[in-house]
PDB file of C-alpha atoms in Angstrom:
ATOM      1  CA  GLN A   1       0.000   0.000   0.000  1.00 51.00           C
ATOM      2  CA  LEU A   2       1.246   3.456  -0.841  1.00 54.00           C
ATOM      3  CA  TYR A   3       0.351   6.641   0.994  1.00 59.00           C
ATOM      4  CA  ALA A   4       0.326  10.016  -0.769  1.00 60.00           C
ATOM      5  CA  GLU A   5      -1.191  13.345   0.170  1.00 65.00           C
ATOM      6  CA  ALA A   6      -1.738  16.282  -2.177  1.00 65.00           C
ATOM      7  CA  GLN A   7      -4.076  19.274  -1.853  1.00 70.00           C
ATOM      8  CA  ASP A   8      -6.833  20.029  -4.409  1.00 76.00           C
ATOM      9  CA  THR A   9      -6.092  16.771  -6.188  1.00 83.00           C
ATOM     10  CA  GLU A  10      -8.625  14.958  -8.352  1.00 89.00           C
ATOM     11  CA  LYS A  11      -6.538  12.364 -10.193  1.00 90.00           C
ATOM     12  CA  MET A  12      -3.258  10.509  -9.729  1.00 89.00           C
ATOM     13  CA  LYS A  13      -1.100   7.924 -11.415  1.00 88.00           C
ATOM     14  CA  ILE A  14       1.595   5.708  -9.940  1.00 86.00           C
ATOM     15  CA  TRP A  15       4.316   3.741 -11.736  1.00 84.00           C
ATOM     16  CA  ASP A  16       7.728   2.139 -11.332  1.00 81.00           C
ATOM     17  CA  ALA A  17      10.570   1.363 -13.745  1.00 76.00           C
ATOM     18  CA  ASP A  18       8.689  -1.734 -14.957  1.00 73.00           C
ATOM     19  CA  GLY A  19       5.624   0.232 -16.078  1.00 71.00           C
ATOM     20  CA  THR A  20       2.343   1.690 -14.897  1.00 64.00           C
ATOM     21  CA  LEU A  21       0.960   0.413 -11.608  1.00 71.00           C
ATOM     22  CA  THR A  22      -2.338   2.259 -11.922  1.00 70.00           C
ATOM     23  CA  ASP A  23      -4.464   2.125 -15.039  1.00 74.00           C
ATOM     24  CA  GLY A  24      -3.511   5.595 -16.202  1.00 82.00           C
ATOM     25  CA  TRP A  25      -5.073   8.455 -14.243  1.00 89.00           C
ATOM     26  CA  VAL A  26      -7.261   7.191 -11.384  1.00 88.00           C
ATOM     27  CA  THR A  27      -9.352   8.951  -8.754  1.00 88.00           C
ATOM     28  CA  TYR A  28      -7.123  10.406  -6.056  1.00 87.00           C
ATOM     29  CA  ALA A  29      -6.957   8.599  -2.702  1.00 84.00           C
ATOM     30  CA  THR A  30      -4.520   9.084   0.177  1.00 80.00           C
ATOM     31  CA  THR A  31      -4.011   5.320   0.341  1.00 80.00           C
ATOM     32  CA  TYR A  32      -3.791   3.223  -2.775  1.00 78.00           C
ATOM     33  CA  THR A  33      -2.950  -0.463  -3.199  1.00 78.00           C
ATOM     34  CA  VAL A  34      -0.789  -1.377  -6.169  1.00 75.00           C
ATOM     35  CA  THR A  35       0.599  -4.691  -7.380  1.00 74.00           C
ATOM     36  CA  PHE A  36       4.191  -4.860  -8.524  1.00 71.00           C
ATOM     37  CA  ASN A  37       4.843  -7.013 -11.595  1.00 67.00           C
ATOM     38  CA  THR A  38       8.237  -8.228 -10.476  1.00 66.00           C
ATOM     39  CA  SER A  39       9.781 -11.376  -9.122  1.00 68.00           C
ATOM     40  CA  THR A  40      12.817  -9.677  -7.639  1.00 74.00           C
ATOM     41  CA  ASN A  41      13.123  -8.324  -4.128  1.00 77.00           C
ATOM     42  CA  GLY A  42      15.017  -5.231  -3.116  1.00 76.00           C
ATOM     43  CA  ALA A  43      14.885  -1.479  -3.659  1.00 78.00           C
ATOM     44  CA  LYS A  44      12.242  -0.178  -6.073  1.00 82.00           C
ATOM     45  CA  THR A  45      11.739   3.421  -7.130  1.00 85.00           C
ATOM     46  CA  VAL A  46       8.083   4.392  -7.260  1.00 86.00           C
ATOM     47  CA  TYR A  47       6.857   7.516  -9.081  1.00 88.00           C
ATOM     48  CA  ALA A  48       3.619   9.434  -8.531  1.00 87.00           C
ATOM     49  CA  GLN A  49       2.012  12.357 -10.290  1.00 89.00           C
ATOM     50  CA  PHE A  50      -1.146  14.273  -9.413  1.00 89.00           C
ATOM     51  CA  LYS A  51      -3.693  16.325 -11.396  1.00 90.00           C
ATOM     52  CA  ASP A  52      -6.016  18.968  -9.954  1.00 88.00           C
ATOM     53  CA  ASN A  53      -9.597  19.854 -10.968  1.00 85.00           C
ATOM     54  CA  ALA A  54      -8.323  22.230 -13.679  1.00 87.00           C
ATOM     55  CA  GLY A  55      -6.214  19.470 -15.239  1.00 88.00           C
ATOM     56  CA  ILE A  56      -2.894  20.913 -14.112  1.00 89.00           C
ATOM     57  CA  GLU A  57      -0.348  18.176 -13.469  1.00 90.00           C
ATOM     58  CA  SER A  58       2.091  18.231 -10.598  1.00 88.00           C
ATOM     59  CA  SER A  59       5.781  17.535 -10.895  1.00 89.00           C
ATOM     60  CA  ILE A  60       6.691  13.883 -10.595  1.00 89.00           C
ATOM     61  CA  ALA A  61       7.371  12.713  -7.034  1.00 86.00           C
ATOM     62  CA  GLN A  62       9.471   9.648  -6.332  1.00 88.00           C
ATOM     63  CA  ASP A  63      10.347   7.457  -3.400  1.00 87.00           C
ATOM     64  CA  THR A  64      12.275   4.236  -2.834  1.00 83.00           C
ATOM     65  CA  ILE A  65      10.575   1.279  -1.218  1.00 80.00           C
ATOM     66  CA  PHE A  66      11.836  -2.215  -0.430  1.00 75.00           C
ATOM     67  CA  LEU A  67      10.046  -5.319  -1.642  1.00 78.00           C
ATOM     68  CA  ASP A  68      10.708  -8.273   0.608  1.00 77.00           C
ATOM     69  CA  THR A  69       8.831 -11.498  -0.018  1.00 80.00           C
ATOM     70  CA  GLU A  70      11.334 -13.833   1.617  1.00 85.00           C
ATOM     71  CA  PRO A  71      11.786 -14.810   5.256  1.00 90.00           C
ATOM     72  CA  PRO A  72      15.180 -14.473   6.929  1.00 93.00           C
ATOM     73  CA  VAL A  73      17.765 -17.256   6.735  1.00 93.00           C
ATOM     74  CA  VAL A  74      18.317 -18.806  10.160  1.00 94.00           C
ATOM     75  CA  ALA A  75      21.475 -20.480  11.408  1.00 91.00           C
ATOM     76  CA  PHE A  76      22.726 -20.988  14.935  1.00 90.00           C
ATOM     77  CA  THR A  77      25.401 -22.793  16.889  1.00 90.00           C
ATOM     78  CA  VAL A  78      25.213 -24.375  20.321  1.00 89.00           C
ATOM     79  CA  THR A  79      28.142 -24.739  22.723  1.00 89.00           C
ATOM     80  CA  PRO A  80      28.832 -27.396  23.807  1.00 87.00           C
ATOM     81  CA  SER A  81      27.997 -28.837  20.406  1.00 82.00           C
ATOM     82  CA  SER A  82      27.202 -32.340  21.654  1.00 79.00           C
ATOM     83  CA  ALA A  83      23.549 -33.451  21.486  1.00 78.00           C
ATOM     84  CA  THR A  84      23.929 -34.623  25.093  1.00 84.00           C
ATOM     85  CA  VAL A  85      24.959 -32.279  27.886  1.00 87.00           C
ATOM     86  CA  GLU A  86      25.459 -32.658  31.588  1.00 88.00           C
ATOM     87  CA  LEU A  87      22.795 -31.387  33.952  1.00 88.00           C
ATOM     88  CA  GLY A  88      23.702 -27.961  35.294  1.00 86.00           C
ATOM     89  CA  ASN A  89      26.108 -27.030  32.501  1.00 89.00           C
ATOM     90  CA  LEU A  90      25.626 -23.630  30.896  1.00 91.00           C
ATOM     91  CA  ILE A  91      24.730 -23.880  27.199  1.00 92.00           C
ATOM     92  CA  SER A  92      25.464 -20.963  24.844  1.00 93.00           C
ATOM     93  CA  TRP A  93      23.320 -20.321  21.757  1.00 93.00           C
ATOM     94  CA  ASP A  94      24.544 -18.018  18.953  1.00 95.00           C
ATOM     95  CA  ALA A  95      22.501 -16.931  15.907  1.00 95.00           C
ATOM     96  CA  SER A  96      25.041 -14.426  14.513  1.00 94.00           C
ATOM     97  CA  ASN A  97      25.047 -16.217  11.151  1.00 93.00           C
ATOM     98  CA  SER A  98      21.326 -15.530  10.554  1.00 94.00           C
ATOM     99  CA  TYR A  99      20.538 -12.852   7.974  1.00 93.00           C
ATOM    100  CA  ASP A 100      17.842 -11.260   5.838  1.00 89.00           C
ATOM    101  CA  THR A 101      18.167 -11.768   2.081  1.00 82.00           C
ATOM    102  CA  VAL A 102      16.748  -8.361   1.165  1.00 78.00           C
ATOM    103  CA  THR A 103      17.305  -5.692   3.801  1.00 74.00           C
ATOM    104  CA  THR A 104      20.057  -4.927   6.251  1.00 71.00           C
ATOM    105  CA  GLU A 105      17.556  -3.969   8.918  1.00 76.00           C
ATOM    106  CA  ALA A 106      17.897  -5.560  12.336  1.00 87.00           C
ATOM    107  CA  LEU A 107      16.381  -8.970  12.940  1.00 94.00           C
ATOM    108  CA  THR A 108      14.706 -10.043  16.183  1.00 95.00           C
ATOM    109  CA  TYR A 109      15.571 -13.347  17.835  1.00 97.00           C
ATOM    110  CA  PHE A 110      13.266 -15.374  20.099  1.00 97.00           C
ATOM    111  CA  TRP A 111      14.562 -18.545  21.757  1.00 97.00           C
ATOM    112  CA  GLU A 112      12.386 -21.258  23.290  1.00 96.00           C
ATOM    113  CA  PHE A 113      14.355 -23.856  25.241  1.00 95.00           C
ATOM    114  CA  GLY A 114      11.657 -26.515  25.578  1.00 94.00           C
ATOM    115  CA  ASP A 115      11.568 -26.380  29.379  1.00 95.00           C
ATOM    116  CA  GLY A 116       9.254 -23.383  29.719  1.00 96.00           C
ATOM    117  CA  ASN A 117      12.059 -20.812  29.556  1.00 96.00           C
ATOM    118  CA  PHE A 118      12.543 -18.194  26.832  1.00 97.00           C
ATOM    119  CA  ALA A 119      15.119 -15.576  25.848  1.00 97.00           C
ATOM    120  CA  GLN A 120      15.620 -12.826  23.263  1.00 97.00           C
ATOM    121  CA  GLY A 121      18.797 -11.706  21.531  1.00 96.00           C
ATOM    122  CA  VAL A 122      21.405 -12.861  19.037  1.00 96.00           C
ATOM    123  CA  LYS A 123      23.480 -14.652  21.706  1.00 97.00           C
ATOM    124  CA  VAL A 124      21.908 -16.218  24.781  1.00 97.00           C
ATOM    125  CA  SER A 125      22.786 -18.786  27.454  1.00 95.00           C
ATOM    126  CA  HIS A 126      20.615 -21.298  29.265  1.00 95.00           C
ATOM    127  CA  GLN A 127      21.012 -23.876  32.000  1.00 94.00           C
ATOM    128  CA  TYR A 128      18.641 -26.836  32.277  1.00 93.00           C
ATOM    129  CA  THR A 129      17.615 -27.835  35.806  1.00 92.00           C
ATOM    130  CA  LYS A 130      16.068 -31.228  35.016  1.00 93.00           C
ATOM    131  CA  CYS A 131      17.175 -34.240  33.011  1.00 92.00           C
ATOM    132  CA  GLY A 132      15.295 -35.023  29.816  1.00 93.00           C
ATOM    133  CA  THR A 133      15.114 -34.543  26.074  1.00 93.00           C
ATOM    134  CA  TYR A 134      14.361 -30.992  24.980  1.00 94.00           C
ATOM    135  CA  ILE A 135      13.603 -29.219  21.712  1.00 93.00           C
ATOM    136  CA  GLY A 136      15.270 -25.809  21.486  1.00 92.00           C
ATOM    137  CA  THR A 137      13.684 -23.500  18.910  1.00 95.00           C
ATOM    138  CA  LEU A 138      14.919 -20.209  17.470  1.00 96.00           C
ATOM    139  CA  THR A 139      12.499 -17.915  15.635  1.00 97.00           C
ATOM    140  CA  VAL A 140      13.995 -15.018  13.664  1.00 96.00           C
ATOM    141  CA  THR A 141      11.775 -12.172  12.436  1.00 94.00           C
ATOM    142  CA  ASP A 142      12.674  -9.459   9.926  1.00 91.00           C
ATOM    143  CA  ILE A 143      11.401  -5.876   9.889  1.00 85.00           C
ATOM    144  CA  LEU A 144       8.387  -6.780   7.710  1.00 83.00           C
ATOM    145  CA  GLY A 145       7.280  -9.631   9.974  1.00 87.00           C
ATOM    146  CA  TRP A 146       8.606 -12.553   7.923  1.00 90.00           C
ATOM    147  CA  THR A 147       9.668 -15.356  10.269  1.00 94.00           C
ATOM    148  CA  THR A 148      11.747 -18.497  10.087  1.00 95.00           C
ATOM    149  CA  SER A 149      12.089 -21.065  12.866  1.00 95.00           C
ATOM    150  CA  ILE A 150      14.597 -23.844  13.350  1.00 94.00           C
ATOM    151  CA  SER A 151      14.728 -26.458  16.109  1.00 92.00           C
ATOM    152  CA  ILE A 152      17.332 -28.759  17.599  1.00 89.00           C
ATOM    153  CA  TYR A 153      16.884 -31.778  19.863  1.00 88.00           C
ATOM    154  CA  GLY A 154      19.137 -32.325  22.859  1.00 89.00           C
ATOM    155  CA  THR A 155      19.348 -34.533  25.921  1.00 90.00           C
ATOM    156  CA  VAL A 156      20.321 -33.416  29.403  1.00 91.00           C
ATOM    157  CA  ASN A 157      21.797 -36.178  31.585  1.00 90.00           C
ATOM    158  CA  ASP A 158      22.845 -36.298  35.218  1.00 84.00           C
ATOM    159  CA  VAL A 159      26.337 -37.786  35.361  1.00 76.00           C
ATOM    160  CA  THR A 160      26.915 -36.887  39.004  1.00 73.00           C
ATOM    161  CA  PRO A 161      28.066 -39.995  40.913  1.00 73.00           C
ATOM    162  CA  PRO A 162      25.812 -41.026  43.800  1.00 72.00           C
ATOM    163  CA  THR A 163      26.679 -39.610  47.209  1.00 74.00           C
ATOM    164  CA  ILE A 164      27.107 -42.038  50.102  1.00 73.00           C
ATOM    165  CA  THR A 165      25.388 -40.556  53.096  1.00 73.00           C
ATOM    166  CA  ASP A 166      25.530 -43.343  55.734  1.00 69.00           C
ATOM    167  CA  ILE A 167      27.677 -46.420  56.228  1.00 67.00           C
ATOM    168  CA  GLN A 168      26.508 -49.104  58.670  1.00 67.00           C
ATOM    169  CA  ASN A 169      29.098 -51.291  60.369  1.00 64.00           C
ATOM    170  CA  THR A 170      27.856 -54.819  59.726  1.00 68.00           C
ATOM    171  CA  ALA A 171      30.921 -56.741  60.869  1.00 67.00           C
ATOM    172  CA  PRO A 172      30.143 -59.196  63.746  1.00 66.00           C
ATOM    173  CA  THR A 173      31.504 -58.393  67.186  1.00 69.00           C
ATOM    174  CA  THR A 174      32.192 -60.677  70.145  1.00 73.00           C
ATOM    175  CA  GLY A 175      29.007 -62.238  71.388  1.00 73.00           C
ATOM    176  CA  ASP A 176      27.049 -61.852  68.133  1.00 69.00           C
ATOM    177  CA  ASN A 177      25.271 -64.924  66.811  1.00 72.00           C
ATOM    178  CA  VAL A 178      26.574 -65.681  63.339  1.00 65.00           C
ATOM    179  CA  THR A 179      24.565 -67.970  61.110  1.00 62.00           C
TER     180      THR A 179
END
């Protein structure tokens, strides 16, 4: 949708380098929906011209817009990289290699660790408090709302050796009946 405002305007036409986007002169509106006949994303220059009630045409106005019909590319690393980690170890997640194919605008990062905990940011850390198999999911969103999600499975194990809390002396002493 394009937004344009001009005083005492009756007609308008909008076009880009590929041709006319309106069907010639159309009735003026402050908001107008146009369809681009292109399969390429990126910067597009859009031109607009206005005509008043007396038929006088304005100068040509132009603006650059970005067409983005693709979601961001998502990639992340996990440290330690093993699919099995020890209970209580801190795990680092890094999505620095994610990018948008069209714009250089900032992406947003939402992490779901599969244990009810969440985080936001390019680089985050998390520590699991219970053993089990978890699905960690990263969702990356670009400025236009396109999203891509990727998940990884991992297992958290408790490798802590058992603690001995009480030792009973069971050796017989003098006077004990031994059978």
